Amino acid sequence: MSIRENVEAIRAEIDAAARETGRTGADITLVGASKMNDADACQQAIAAGIDALGENRVQEMTAKLAQDAYRGAPLHFIGHLQRNKVRQVVGKADLIQSIGSLELLSEVDKQAQKLGLVQDILLEVNIGDEAAKSGFAPEAVVAAAAQAKELPGVRVRGLMTIPPADASRAENIAYFQKVRALYVDINKKIYDNGLEYLSMGMSGDFADAIRAGANMVRVGTAIFGARDYSK
């Protein structure tokens, strides 16, 4: 199937899942996770109607920016961001979805202030408390959200999470529901219900994430096809 056909099929599945929660597909932001896909594939996805493109790697993002790969759609950075690469992303990405530590939060704030802008971000929740994964522990994200609100160079737009890769479907759904509860709590108590995005779900579980309350999903292989890691 073509990228356009894949996007159409995903849109239909998104709409069906959203309708189970009293919403429609128009309420869900579809981010095409374009890691390891070239500028032409990005442009095909944009032409097919995705809402944004998401990159995992700074070097790849920088190269594709030079190729005008993201013309016509917002660019999100969705991968692990090292502090020494913050200057390459702040002001380039419309939304950084993977702010998972106070140190990274501070570095993004400093760089944004240097550039005279406010960087939109999501706070990443390490919902499975995985030692090898970045993100705020569930019990720490409320305090992080309060601290972020005081920083002039960043604007928190919501939360993001990636459940453990080995989680069962039932466990996955439970993780999504926990992050949804955190989102609702933070939104009400700290942000006066001004948050917009709950980014949960990827190619294999986006429908379950939407049913659990997600309004932003990051879909890669279901749009672009399997990645070739041998390259």
Short mmCIF file of N, CA and C in Angstrom, two decimals, residues 1 5 31-32 37 42 51 60 73 75 82 90 109 119 138 173 175-176 201 214 226 231:
data_model
loop_
_atom_site.label_atom_id
_atom_site.label_comp_id
_atom_site.label_asym_id
_atom_site.label_seq_id
_atom_site.Cartn_x
_atom_site.Cartn_y
_atom_site.Cartn_z
N MET A 1 0.84 -1.20 0.00
CA MET A 1 0.00 0.00 0.00
C MET A 1 0.87 1.24 0.00
N GLU A 5 -2.50 5.61 1.03
CA GLU A 5 -3.47 4.58 1.42
C GLU A 5 -3.31 4.21 2.89
N VAL A 31 0.73 12.27 14.19
CA VAL A 31 2.13 12.62 13.95
C VAL A 31 2.79 11.45 13.21
N GLY A 32 3.32 11.71 12.04
CA GLY A 32 4.03 10.69 11.29
C GLY A 32 5.46 10.58 11.78
N ASN A 37 13.16 7.64 7.13
CA ASN A 37 12.46 7.85 5.86
C ASN A 37 12.91 9.16 5.25
N CYS A 42 8.53 11.97 3.51
CA CYS A 42 7.93 12.98 4.38
C CYS A 42 6.92 13.82 3.62
N ASP A 51 -0.87 15.40 10.34
CA ASP A 51 -0.91 16.70 11.01
C ASP A 51 0.47 17.24 11.32
N GLU A 60 19.53 13.39 11.83
CA GLU A 60 18.61 13.15 10.71
C GLU A 60 17.66 14.32 10.53
N ALA A 73 4.05 21.12 7.10
CA ALA A 73 3.55 20.50 8.33
C ALA A 73 4.45 20.88 9.50
N LEU A 75 6.88 20.39 12.70
CA LEU A 75 7.91 19.41 13.01
C LEU A 75 7.96 19.20 14.51
N GLN A 82 19.62 14.68 23.93
CA GLN A 82 20.76 14.92 24.80
C GLN A 82 20.94 16.41 25.01
N VAL A 90 15.98 23.37 19.61
CA VAL A 90 15.16 24.49 20.07
C VAL A 90 15.04 25.53 18.95
N ASP A 109 15.10 25.69 28.28
CA ASP A 109 14.69 27.02 28.69
C ASP A 109 15.79 28.04 28.42
N GLN A 119 9.72 27.90 23.65
CA GLN A 119 9.67 26.59 23.02
C GLN A 119 8.53 25.75 23.60
N PRO A 138 6.44 8.79 37.42
CA PRO A 138 5.06 9.28 37.60
C PRO A 138 4.89 10.15 38.84
N ILE A 173 -2.72 -0.70 28.26
CA ILE A 173 -3.93 0.10 28.48
C ILE A 173 -3.90 0.70 29.88
N TYR A 175 -1.26 1.43 31.64
CA TYR A 175 -0.27 2.52 31.64
C TYR A 175 -0.86 3.78 31.01
N PHE A 176 -1.54 3.62 29.88
CA PHE A 176 -2.17 4.78 29.23
C PHE A 176 -3.17 5.45 30.18
N GLY A 201 0.63 6.36 22.26
CA GLY A 201 0.27 5.42 21.22
C GLY A 201 1.12 5.53 19.99
N ALA A 214 -5.86 9.49 24.77
CA ALA A 214 -4.88 10.21 23.96
C ALA A 214 -5.56 11.08 22.90
N ALA A 226 7.97 -0.89 7.14
CA ALA A 226 9.01 -1.35 8.06
C ALA A 226 10.32 -0.63 7.79
N LYS A 231 20.75 -0.63 7.00
CA LYS A 231 21.41 0.45 6.25
C LYS A 231 22.39 1.19 7.14
#
